[in-house]
Amino acid sequence: MGRVTSDTTATDAAAQHAPEPPGAPPVWQRRLRRFGLPARPQTDVRARLVPAFPESSGRLWAVFGAGPDAAARLTRWSGWLGPLLVALFAGVLRFWNLGSPRKVIFDETYYPKDAWSLLQYGYEGTWAKNANDALVGHPPQLLLSPEHSYVVHPPMGKWLIAVGEGLFGMNPFGWRFMVALLGTLSVLLVCRIGRRLMRSTALGCLAGALLAVDGLHFVMSRTALLDLIVMFWVVAAFGCLLVDRDRTRARLAAALPVGPDGLARPDEGVGDRMRLGWRPWRIAAGLSLGLATATKWNGLYYLAAFALMAVLWDVAARRTAGARHPFRSALRRDALPAFGATVVVALATYLASWSGWIATKGGYYRDWATSPEGRTGAWTWLPDWLRSLWHYQTEVYSFHTGLTTPHAYQSNPWSWLVLGRPVSYFYEDPKVGQDGCTAAEGCAREVLALGTPLLWWAACFALLYVLYRWLFKRDWRAGAIVCGVAAGYLPWFLYQERTIFLFYAVVFVPFLCLALAMMLGAIVGPPGSTERRRTVGAVGAGVLVLLIAWNFIYFYPLYTGMPIPKSAWHHRMWFETWV
C-alpha cells in the first residue's frame, strides 16, 4: 500500500467537498461498496425517460401459418390491428338490436327529448306529459313546444345525442346511436391506452376486452344517458396526457449529453432549465376535459386531478433528466402552461357548449340579467348573457347539492364496487305468447344497469394491487390508474346524503379494467420468468378471463331486455338488493 502524503490527503479532501455529478449514487451507497455492495449497472437515461416497446418475435403469427415476411408485417400492425378487432367486437355487441326495448327507459325521459329540442330551438323546450308514449306510438308524435324548461345539466352531451337523432330520427335507435358509438370508441381508446401504459399490446387489448364485456358499460352504451359520454371524454383526456408524457420525455431525452460509452447521462442544465415547448396533446386533453365538464359537472374532478397529475409527471421527468430542483423547475416552467392548456382551455370549451343558449332568447334564465333582480349588484358591467349564465349555474349548483329526494334505486358509494344496488332501467313481465315469451310460467324483461359481477369483484383485488404498486414500488402507471379511479369515485363520498346511483360509476370503469389487466399481467409473470411460472400464471389468468366472459353471457338477457322465464330471472337475482 502506498505512503499517504499531504498531496493525496488534499486530493481526498477536495473530492469529498466537490459537488456530486447528476445521477451519482449517495455517499452511504459508495461507502457500502467497500464491503462488497455491487454497484448498479449503468443505464441509458433515455431508456428510463421513454421505455421502449418490447420487440415481438412473431411466433404467434407463425403458429397460424404466416410466413416470416407476413409475420413481421402483422407484428408491426398488431398495435392497431388488435385494438381495432376488440373494438369491432364491442361495436357488434352494442349496436346489435340497439332500438330494443322500443321504449323511453329510465332517464331517457330527459336527455333525448332535450337533445331534439336543442336541434329545433337551440335551447330546451317543454314536452307534453304524455310525450314518452307519443314518441314510440304508431305513428310517433313529437309533442314539443318552444316554452323553455328548467334543466340541470350542461348541453354538450345532449348535443351529441342530437347528432344521432338528426341522422336517424327521433326514435330509440336514433337517440342511442351516438352513445353506442362513443361506447365502442372508448373500448378502442382503452386498448391503445393500456398498450402505451403497460408497454404491451396483449395487456392493452385485454383491458379493452374486459371493458367490452362489462355489463354496466354495455348497458350505458345502449342507453341515452350522459354518464357514458362523460366517461368517453375522460378516457380521451387520459390518453392525450399519456401521449404528451411520452413525447415530452422524448424531447428531454434527446437533449441529454451522451458519454463515451454511448449512454445518455443526466444533466442539470437540461433537467432544470429546458423549456418543454409547444404541447398540443396537453391542449387536446384540456379540450376533452372541458367537453366532459360540459356534459356533467363531475368532469370538474377529473380536470383538477389530471391537471395535478400532469404537473407531477413533469416533475418526475425533470428529476430523471438530472434536475437538482425538479419541483421548483416544474413550478417555474411547467405549471402555468399546464394551467392554460387544461383549465383555461376547459373553461373556454365549457362556455362554447352553451352557444345555442347564448345565441337564442328563449332559454331558461336567458333574460335574467335584464330583470329587476338582475339589474342590481356589483357586476352589471358584464355582458347580460354572461351574468344570466352565471346565475343559471348557481341555481343548478343549489339544485344538485340539495337533491335528497328518496329513490327506490339510489345507493351509497360504499356499496358501488361490490355492486350492492344496481339500477333497473326497464322491466316488464309479459305472459306466454306476448313479446316473444314462450314460457308457460310467464317471462321477465329487464334492462339492469349491473356491472359484470366477477369482473368488478376481481377489480376490487386489482385496486389493492395497483395501490401496492404505487405506494411501495413507486410505479407511476399504477398511480395513474389510481388517479383515474379516485377522481371518479371518491368525490361522491362528499354527497352521501344526496340521491346518487351506481351507474355514476361508469366513469371510472375503464380504469378498473386497466387495473385488472395490470394484475393479470403480474399473474402471468414478468419477462424472464421460468417457463413453468409463466405457464401456470397464464392458465390462472386465462381461467379468470373466461369466467368473466361467461358471467357477461349469463347476465346478457338482463342487459338487453330479452324475455326469459321468470324462474331464470330469479336465478340471476343473486342478492335481494338486486331486485
XYZ file of C-alpha atoms in Angstrom:
579
model
C 0.000 0.000 0.000
C 1.462 3.384 -0.979
C 2.514 6.037 1.502
C -0.068 8.710 2.331
C 1.314 12.189 1.612
C -0.029 15.675 2.132
C -0.844 15.807 -1.601
C -3.037 12.711 -1.523
C -4.758 13.930 1.631
C -5.576 17.242 -0.011
C -6.875 15.451 -3.087
C -9.204 13.230 -0.988
C -10.476 16.227 0.943
C -11.199 18.091 -2.278
C -13.036 15.060 -3.662
C -15.203 14.879 -0.551
C -16.310 18.509 -0.888
C -16.642 18.529 -4.665
C -20.225 18.675 -5.959
C -21.606 15.284 -6.918
C -22.324 14.769 -10.602
C -26.021 14.406 -11.509
C -27.225 10.862 -11.029
C -24.317 9.921 -8.712
C -25.183 7.367 -6.002
C -25.498 8.717 -2.440
C -22.483 8.678 -0.116
C -23.784 5.801 2.017
C -24.013 3.559 -1.049
C -20.466 4.410 -2.109
C -19.213 3.557 1.381
C -21.051 0.224 1.406
C -19.358 -0.735 -1.867
C -16.131 -1.090 0.114
C -17.810 -4.022 1.851
C -18.989 -5.723 -1.312
C -22.253 -3.917 -2.213
C -22.390 -4.198 -6.010
C -22.834 -1.005 -7.974
C -25.946 -0.593 -10.080
C -25.288 -1.161 -13.748
C -25.001 1.991 -15.814
C -28.244 2.578 -17.690
C -29.145 4.882 -20.506
C -31.270 7.705 -19.080
C -33.123 7.785 -22.389
C -34.466 4.297 -21.675
C -35.657 5.455 -18.247
C -37.360 8.503 -19.707
C -39.063 6.669 -22.559
C -39.076 2.872 -22.149
C -39.204 1.129 -25.487
C -41.938 -1.255 -26.522
C -40.611 -4.831 -26.335
C -39.844 -6.466 -29.632
C -42.216 -9.254 -30.614
C -40.758 -12.450 -32.030
C -43.675 -13.046 -34.391
C -44.001 -16.659 -33.226
C -47.723 -16.180 -32.579
C -48.408 -15.397 -36.236
C -46.191 -18.277 -37.328
C -48.478 -20.621 -35.348
C -51.335 -19.519 -37.636
C -49.270 -20.316 -40.742
C -47.944 -16.843 -41.581
C -44.580 -16.748 -43.338
C -41.642 -14.720 -41.984
C -42.455 -11.595 -44.023
C -46.171 -11.755 -43.259
C -45.442 -12.395 -39.569
C -43.164 -9.343 -39.467
C -45.851 -7.126 -41.061
C -48.573 -8.429 -38.743
C -46.332 -7.837 -35.754
C -45.819 -4.227 -36.838
C -49.549 -3.751 -37.371
C -50.619 -5.524 -34.177
C -50.506 -2.282 -32.195
C -53.545 -1.149 -34.198
C -54.894 -4.421 -35.554
C -55.523 -5.939 -32.117
C -57.325 -2.889 -30.666
C -59.433 -2.500 -33.820
C -60.569 -6.129 -33.641
C -61.507 -5.737 -29.970
C -63.393 -2.518 -30.775
C -65.199 -4.258 -33.648
C -66.325 -6.970 -31.230
C -67.528 -4.322 -28.767
C -69.343 -2.443 -31.532
C -71.229 -5.516 -32.732
C -72.380 -6.164 -29.170
C -73.521 -2.596 -28.643
C -75.235 -1.926 -31.972
C -76.974 -5.295 -32.236
C -80.721 -4.634 -31.816
C -79.917 -1.204 -30.379
C -83.504 0.019 -30.756
C -84.786 -2.584 -28.246
C -86.583 -2.043 -25.985
C -88.641 0.325 -28.102
C -89.444 2.405 -25.064
C -88.292 5.529 -23.300
C -86.391 3.848 -20.458
C -85.351 5.415 -17.147
C -83.710 8.860 -17.604
C -84.181 8.731 -21.370
C -87.287 10.660 -20.405
C -84.993 13.714 -20.169
C -81.945 13.738 -22.405
C -83.194 12.539 -25.822
C -86.101 14.976 -25.647
C -83.805 17.825 -24.588
C -81.466 16.887 -27.444
C -84.259 17.077 -30.004
C -85.321 20.426 -28.586
C -81.761 21.739 -28.974
C -81.923 20.817 -32.651
C -85.154 22.749 -33.068
C -84.654 25.838 -30.913
C -81.067 25.902 -29.606
C -82.384 25.510 -26.046
C -84.512 23.015 -24.114
C -88.244 23.439 -24.726
C -91.214 21.853 -22.967
C -92.749 18.468 -23.757
C -96.292 17.330 -23.029
C -96.840 14.926 -20.115
C -97.723 12.034 -22.439
C -94.736 12.725 -24.751
C -92.960 9.429 -23.918
C -95.831 7.253 -25.132
C -96.355 9.502 -28.145
C -92.704 9.164 -29.193
C -92.959 5.369 -29.537
C -96.550 5.314 -30.747
C -97.812 4.335 -34.184
C -97.327 6.796 -35.735
C -94.922 8.616 -33.399
C -95.737 12.172 -32.352
C -93.445 14.971 -31.187
C -95.381 16.887 -28.534
C -92.874 19.731 -28.110
C -93.497 23.434 -27.515
C -90.983 26.341 -27.533
C -91.755 27.245 -23.899
C -88.437 26.923 -22.052
C -87.918 24.234 -19.400
C -85.573 24.081 -16.424
C -82.694 21.637 -16.983
C -79.849 20.910 -14.577
C -77.059 19.606 -16.822
C -74.910 21.437 -19.370
C -75.835 20.923 -23.046
C -72.773 19.205 -24.564
C -73.886 15.609 -24.015
C -77.352 16.403 -25.329
C -75.884 17.986 -28.444
C -74.040 14.718 -29.105
C -77.230 12.698 -28.631
C -78.878 15.122 -31.053
C -76.385 14.124 -33.775
C -77.823 10.597 -33.807
C -81.369 11.964 -33.782
C -80.555 14.220 -36.710
C -79.161 11.267 -38.657
C -81.723 8.566 -37.828
C -84.746 10.375 -36.460
C -86.402 10.782 -33.082
C -86.631 7.077 -32.219
C -84.814 4.733 -29.800
C -82.114 3.826 -32.329
C -81.562 7.481 -33.207
C -81.211 8.755 -29.666
C -78.987 5.827 -28.617
C -76.737 5.856 -31.695
C -74.078 8.330 -30.560
C -73.851 6.840 -27.078
C -73.277 3.380 -28.588
C -70.653 4.838 -30.928
C -68.802 6.544 -28.067
C -69.030 3.351 -26.001
C -67.400 1.439 -28.860
C -64.700 4.067 -29.380
C -63.948 4.072 -25.658
C -63.036 0.373 -25.920
C -60.598 1.238 -28.718
C -59.121 4.035 -26.607
C -58.648 1.754 -23.605
C -56.845 -0.814 -25.783
C -54.431 1.836 -27.030
C -54.064 3.433 -23.588
C -53.354 0.059 -21.966
C -50.776 -0.693 -24.643
C -48.958 2.607 -24.076
C -49.279 2.447 -20.294
C -48.061 -1.139 -19.850
C -45.896 -1.358 -22.984
C -47.802 -4.473 -24.028
C -50.255 -4.851 -26.902
C -51.651 -8.018 -25.316
C -52.393 -6.350 -21.973
C -53.836 -3.300 -23.717
C -56.203 -5.468 -25.755
C -57.075 -7.414 -22.619
C -58.076 -4.196 -20.821
C -60.256 -3.206 -23.787
C -61.825 -6.663 -23.989
C -62.673 -6.526 -20.283
C -64.381 -3.179 -20.848
C -66.273 -4.641 -23.823
C -67.824 -7.323 -21.593
C -68.555 -5.185 -18.577
C -72.297 -5.118 -18.024
C -72.527 -1.555 -16.716
C -70.511 -0.129 -19.603
C -72.558 -2.251 -22.021
C -75.929 -1.064 -20.689
C -74.809 2.553 -20.543
C -73.570 2.262 -24.151
C -77.097 1.298 -25.186
C -78.982 3.944 -23.194
C -79.164 7.668 -23.980
C -77.841 8.961 -20.659
C -74.993 11.414 -20.100
C -72.628 9.454 -17.870
C -71.069 7.333 -20.600
C -70.400 10.492 -22.625
C -68.513 11.920 -19.625
C -66.559 8.657 -19.421
C -65.566 8.859 -23.087
C -64.105 12.360 -22.761
C -62.320 11.443 -19.522
C -60.676 8.441 -21.195
C -59.774 10.576 -24.224
C -58.149 13.161 -21.925
C -56.189 10.445 -20.119
C -54.925 9.075 -23.431
C -53.884 12.545 -24.613
C -51.934 13.122 -21.402
C -50.146 9.793 -21.839
C -49.073 10.725 -25.368
C -47.957 14.149 -24.118
C -45.954 12.481 -21.354
C -44.085 10.218 -23.753
C -43.378 12.986 -26.265
C -42.195 15.435 -23.619
C -39.870 12.903 -22.041
C -38.543 12.006 -25.500
C -37.736 15.685 -26.016
C -35.811 15.762 -22.745
C -34.011 12.519 -23.626
C -32.924 13.893 -26.995
C -31.343 16.930 -25.311
C -29.223 14.948 -22.824
C -25.451 14.653 -23.371
C -24.044 11.285 -24.404
C -20.952 9.803 -22.749
C -18.063 7.960 -24.429
C -19.901 4.662 -23.898
C -22.831 5.933 -25.965
C -25.166 6.194 -22.957
C -27.070 9.379 -22.183
C -26.247 10.955 -18.835
C -28.407 13.131 -16.554
C -27.697 16.814 -16.999
C -28.640 19.590 -14.619
C -28.918 22.163 -17.374
C -31.408 20.053 -19.315
C -33.392 18.915 -16.283
C -33.676 22.284 -14.580
C -33.691 24.835 -17.375
C -35.002 23.263 -20.577
C -38.385 24.558 -21.730
C -40.693 21.831 -22.994
C -42.210 23.895 -25.789
C -45.482 23.508 -27.650
C -47.609 20.655 -26.250
C -50.676 20.108 -28.459
C -51.613 16.819 -26.778
C -51.975 18.572 -23.445
C -54.261 21.134 -25.086
C -56.282 18.243 -26.556
C -56.568 16.862 -23.022
C -57.865 20.223 -21.809
C -60.403 20.260 -24.626
C -61.566 16.741 -23.711
C -61.868 17.630 -20.030
C -63.858 20.703 -20.991
C -66.223 18.542 -23.031
C -66.582 16.153 -20.068
C -67.445 19.027 -17.737
C -69.812 20.477 -20.352
C -71.697 17.175 -20.235
C -71.913 16.756 -16.442
C -70.174 18.679 -13.704
C -68.393 15.653 -12.243
C -65.912 16.194 -15.083
C -64.507 19.016 -12.903
C -62.976 16.490 -10.524
C -61.111 14.872 -13.393
C -59.970 18.279 -14.588
C -58.394 19.011 -11.189
C -56.932 15.507 -10.742
C -55.486 15.157 -14.237
C -54.016 18.689 -14.252
C -52.184 17.935 -10.989
C -51.075 14.529 -12.264
C -49.660 16.076 -15.449
C -47.527 18.549 -13.466
C -46.243 15.755 -11.205
C -45.291 13.811 -14.323
C -43.247 16.828 -15.418
C -41.543 16.922 -12.013
C -40.588 13.245 -12.339
C -39.334 13.731 -15.898
C -37.105 16.637 -14.891
C -35.745 14.691 -11.917
C -34.842 11.749 -14.164
C -33.216 14.119 -16.669
C -30.917 15.414 -13.915
C -32.684 18.389 -12.342
C -31.392 19.261 -8.875
C -34.609 21.134 -8.037
C -37.314 19.348 -10.068
C -40.301 20.757 -8.124
C -39.036 24.310 -8.384
C -38.226 23.894 -12.065
C -41.621 22.366 -12.858
C -43.489 25.083 -10.970
C -41.461 27.783 -12.714
C -41.569 26.411 -16.253
C -44.453 23.920 -16.483
C -47.224 24.803 -14.021
C -48.502 27.948 -15.727
C -48.530 26.444 -19.266
C -50.238 23.363 -17.833
C -52.901 25.555 -16.210
C -53.521 27.313 -19.500
C -53.622 24.099 -21.544
C -56.037 22.353 -19.193
C -58.072 24.726 -17.002
C -58.272 27.705 -19.362
C -58.965 25.551 -22.426
C -61.561 23.546 -20.476
C -63.302 26.733 -19.309
C -63.424 28.100 -22.864
C -64.820 24.771 -24.085
C -67.481 24.826 -21.379
C -68.608 28.323 -22.365
C -68.669 27.348 -26.038
C -71.002 24.442 -25.249
C -73.661 26.991 -24.237
C -73.578 28.695 -27.640
C -77.136 27.679 -28.517
C -78.481 29.085 -25.251
C -76.415 32.270 -25.658
C -77.363 32.861 -29.308
C -81.114 32.492 -28.702
C -83.505 34.327 -26.397
C -85.866 31.560 -25.295
C -83.724 29.551 -22.876
C -84.401 29.273 -19.167
C -82.959 32.298 -17.266
C -81.669 33.674 -20.583
C -83.041 37.145 -19.828
C -82.450 37.099 -16.081
C -79.821 39.883 -16.307
C -82.410 42.281 -17.733
C -84.951 41.517 -14.981
C -85.281 43.823 -11.937
C -83.311 41.302 -9.848
C -80.548 41.040 -12.440
C -80.075 44.801 -12.836
C -78.721 45.152 -9.299
C -75.356 44.167 -7.911
C -71.676 44.896 -8.494
C -71.302 43.010 -11.793
C -73.732 44.885 -14.012
C -70.874 45.968 -16.265
C -70.504 42.389 -17.541
C -72.423 41.267 -20.666
C -76.041 40.344 -19.966
C -75.626 36.827 -21.337
C -72.659 36.134 -19.043
C -74.466 37.342 -15.907
C -77.553 35.345 -16.854
C -75.443 32.240 -17.444
C -73.676 32.664 -14.115
C -77.000 32.975 -12.305
C -78.200 29.822 -14.048
C -75.084 27.930 -12.889
C -75.574 28.998 -9.258
C -79.194 27.825 -9.344
C -78.160 24.478 -10.808
C -75.467 24.088 -8.148
C -78.060 24.652 -5.431
C -80.273 22.032 -7.037
C -77.532 19.393 -7.209
C -76.264 19.897 -3.669
C -79.788 19.878 -2.256
C -81.118 16.846 -4.150
C -82.196 14.444 -1.391
C -85.491 13.114 -2.764
C -85.605 9.361 -1.958
C -85.457 6.959 -4.913
C -86.006 3.202 -4.951
C -82.683 2.556 -6.693
C -80.413 5.085 -5.005
C -77.277 3.681 -3.391
C -74.401 4.768 -1.188
C -70.971 4.864 -2.867
C -69.636 2.438 -0.242
C -71.623 -0.287 -1.993
C -70.695 0.522 -5.581
C -67.569 -1.588 -6.045
C -69.365 -4.709 -4.820
C -72.483 -3.879 -6.913
C -74.722 -3.523 -3.896
C -77.696 -1.818 -5.574
C -77.899 -1.822 -9.398
C -80.486 0.320 -11.173
C -83.363 -1.172 -13.147
C -83.934 0.934 -16.270
C -86.807 -1.100 -17.662
C -88.973 -4.013 -16.512
C -91.972 -5.843 -17.979
C -93.464 -9.271 -17.223
C -95.143 -10.484 -20.436
C -97.351 -13.562 -20.369
C -96.839 -16.563 -22.614
C -97.381 -15.599 -26.246
C -96.608 -11.892 -25.625
C -93.419 -10.091 -26.702
C -91.651 -13.341 -27.598
C -92.395 -15.077 -24.288
C -92.623 -18.880 -24.710
C -92.567 -19.972 -21.034
C -95.830 -21.163 -19.506
C -94.860 -19.564 -16.183
C -94.556 -16.170 -17.840
C -91.461 -14.130 -18.570
C -89.486 -11.150 -17.342
C -87.874 -8.446 -19.480
C -85.417 -6.169 -17.756
C -82.612 -3.746 -18.528
C -80.479 -3.756 -15.381
C -77.501 -1.416 -15.013
C -75.312 -4.039 -13.354
C -71.585 -4.440 -13.842
C -70.363 -7.927 -14.703
C -70.083 -9.248 -11.133
C -66.919 -11.354 -11.455
C -65.154 -8.512 -13.245
C -66.000 -5.973 -10.552
C -65.174 -8.282 -7.666
C -61.849 -9.183 -9.256
C -61.252 -5.471 -9.849
C -61.525 -4.886 -6.076
C -58.411 -7.047 -5.640
C -56.812 -5.336 -8.646
C -57.286 -1.956 -6.957
C -55.442 -3.242 -3.899
C -52.681 -4.481 -6.205
C -52.233 -1.152 -8.017
C -52.299 0.699 -4.692
C -49.479 -1.580 -3.539
C -47.563 -0.993 -6.777
C -47.979 2.747 -6.447
C -47.237 3.160 -2.737
C -44.475 0.593 -2.285
C -42.961 0.125 -5.757
C -43.314 3.765 -6.879
C -44.912 2.566 -10.123
C -46.234 5.661 -11.889
C -48.508 3.539 -14.107
C -50.336 2.188 -11.067
C -50.548 5.722 -9.687
C -52.156 6.950 -12.905
C -54.789 4.205 -12.711
C -55.459 5.015 -9.052
C -55.898 8.663 -10.000
C -58.451 7.717 -12.667
C -60.491 5.679 -10.188
C -60.193 8.142 -7.308
C -61.286 11.188 -9.328
C -64.459 9.424 -10.435
C -65.258 7.641 -7.175
C -64.076 9.470 -4.054
C -65.901 12.806 -4.658
C -69.255 11.049 -4.284
C -68.443 10.368 -0.625
C -68.857 14.114 -0.084
C -72.528 13.809 -1.090
C -73.684 10.701 0.754
C -76.939 12.409 1.721
C -77.638 13.231 -1.925
C -79.696 10.986 -4.215
C -76.983 9.144 -6.160
C -76.868 5.929 -8.173
C -74.494 3.091 -9.019
C -74.458 3.934 -12.725
C -72.427 7.085 -11.952
C -69.537 4.641 -11.519
C -69.362 4.014 -15.275
C -66.985 6.997 -15.472
C -64.179 5.058 -13.760
C -64.947 1.571 -15.132
C -62.168 1.861 -17.803
C -59.628 2.384 -15.023
C -60.917 -0.677 -13.181
C -60.307 -2.669 -16.369
C -56.794 -1.245 -16.693
C -56.097 -2.183 -13.069
C -57.373 -5.716 -13.642
C -55.277 -6.075 -16.806
C -52.198 -4.967 -14.886
C -52.890 -7.512 -12.149
C -53.451 -10.274 -14.710
C -50.143 -9.359 -16.321
C -48.464 -9.802 -12.931
C -50.195 -13.170 -12.504
C -48.798 -14.344 -15.842
C -45.362 -13.239 -14.687
C -42.745 -10.726 -15.828
C -40.450 -11.362 -18.788
C -37.596 -13.600 -17.783
C -39.708 -15.816 -15.522
C -39.333 -19.549 -15.876
C -41.476 -21.307 -18.430
C -43.289 -23.212 -15.680
C -44.048 -19.979 -13.817
C -45.461 -18.257 -16.886
C -47.463 -21.328 -17.933
C -49.139 -21.639 -14.544
C -49.741 -17.886 -14.435
C -51.194 -17.822 -17.956
C -53.574 -20.667 -17.126
C -54.745 -18.916 -13.958
C -55.230 -15.570 -15.686
C -56.938 -17.233 -18.646
C -59.403 -19.061 -16.419
C -60.353 -15.795 -14.702
C -60.880 -14.024 -18.038
C -63.040 -16.897 -19.333
C -65.129 -16.827 -16.146
C -65.684 -13.089 -16.598
C -66.768 -13.650 -20.216
C -69.134 -16.429 -19.107
C -70.542 -14.141 -16.407
C -71.310 -11.473 -19.016
C -73.066 -14.037 -21.234
C -75.064 -15.298 -18.255
C -76.394 -11.832 -17.451
C -76.743 -10.751 -21.101
C -80.570 -11.155 -21.093
C -80.768 -8.696 -18.178
C -78.626 -6.176 -20.047
C -80.733 -6.166 -23.224
C -84.336 -6.674 -22.094
C -84.626 -10.152 -23.635
C -87.678 -12.150 -22.452
C -86.594 -15.012 -20.191
C -88.673 -17.317 -17.953
C -89.487 -15.902 -14.555
C -87.508 -18.695 -12.885
C -84.400 -17.836 -14.951
C -84.781 -14.192 -13.944
C -84.990 -15.155 -10.260
C -81.845 -17.295 -10.596
C -79.973 -14.204 -11.765
C -81.046 -12.139 -8.766
C -78.067 -13.228 -6.683
C -78.845 -10.764 -3.891
C -82.047 -9.305 -2.526
C -80.770 -5.791 -3.184
C -80.693 -6.534 -6.921
C -84.488 -6.903 -7.081
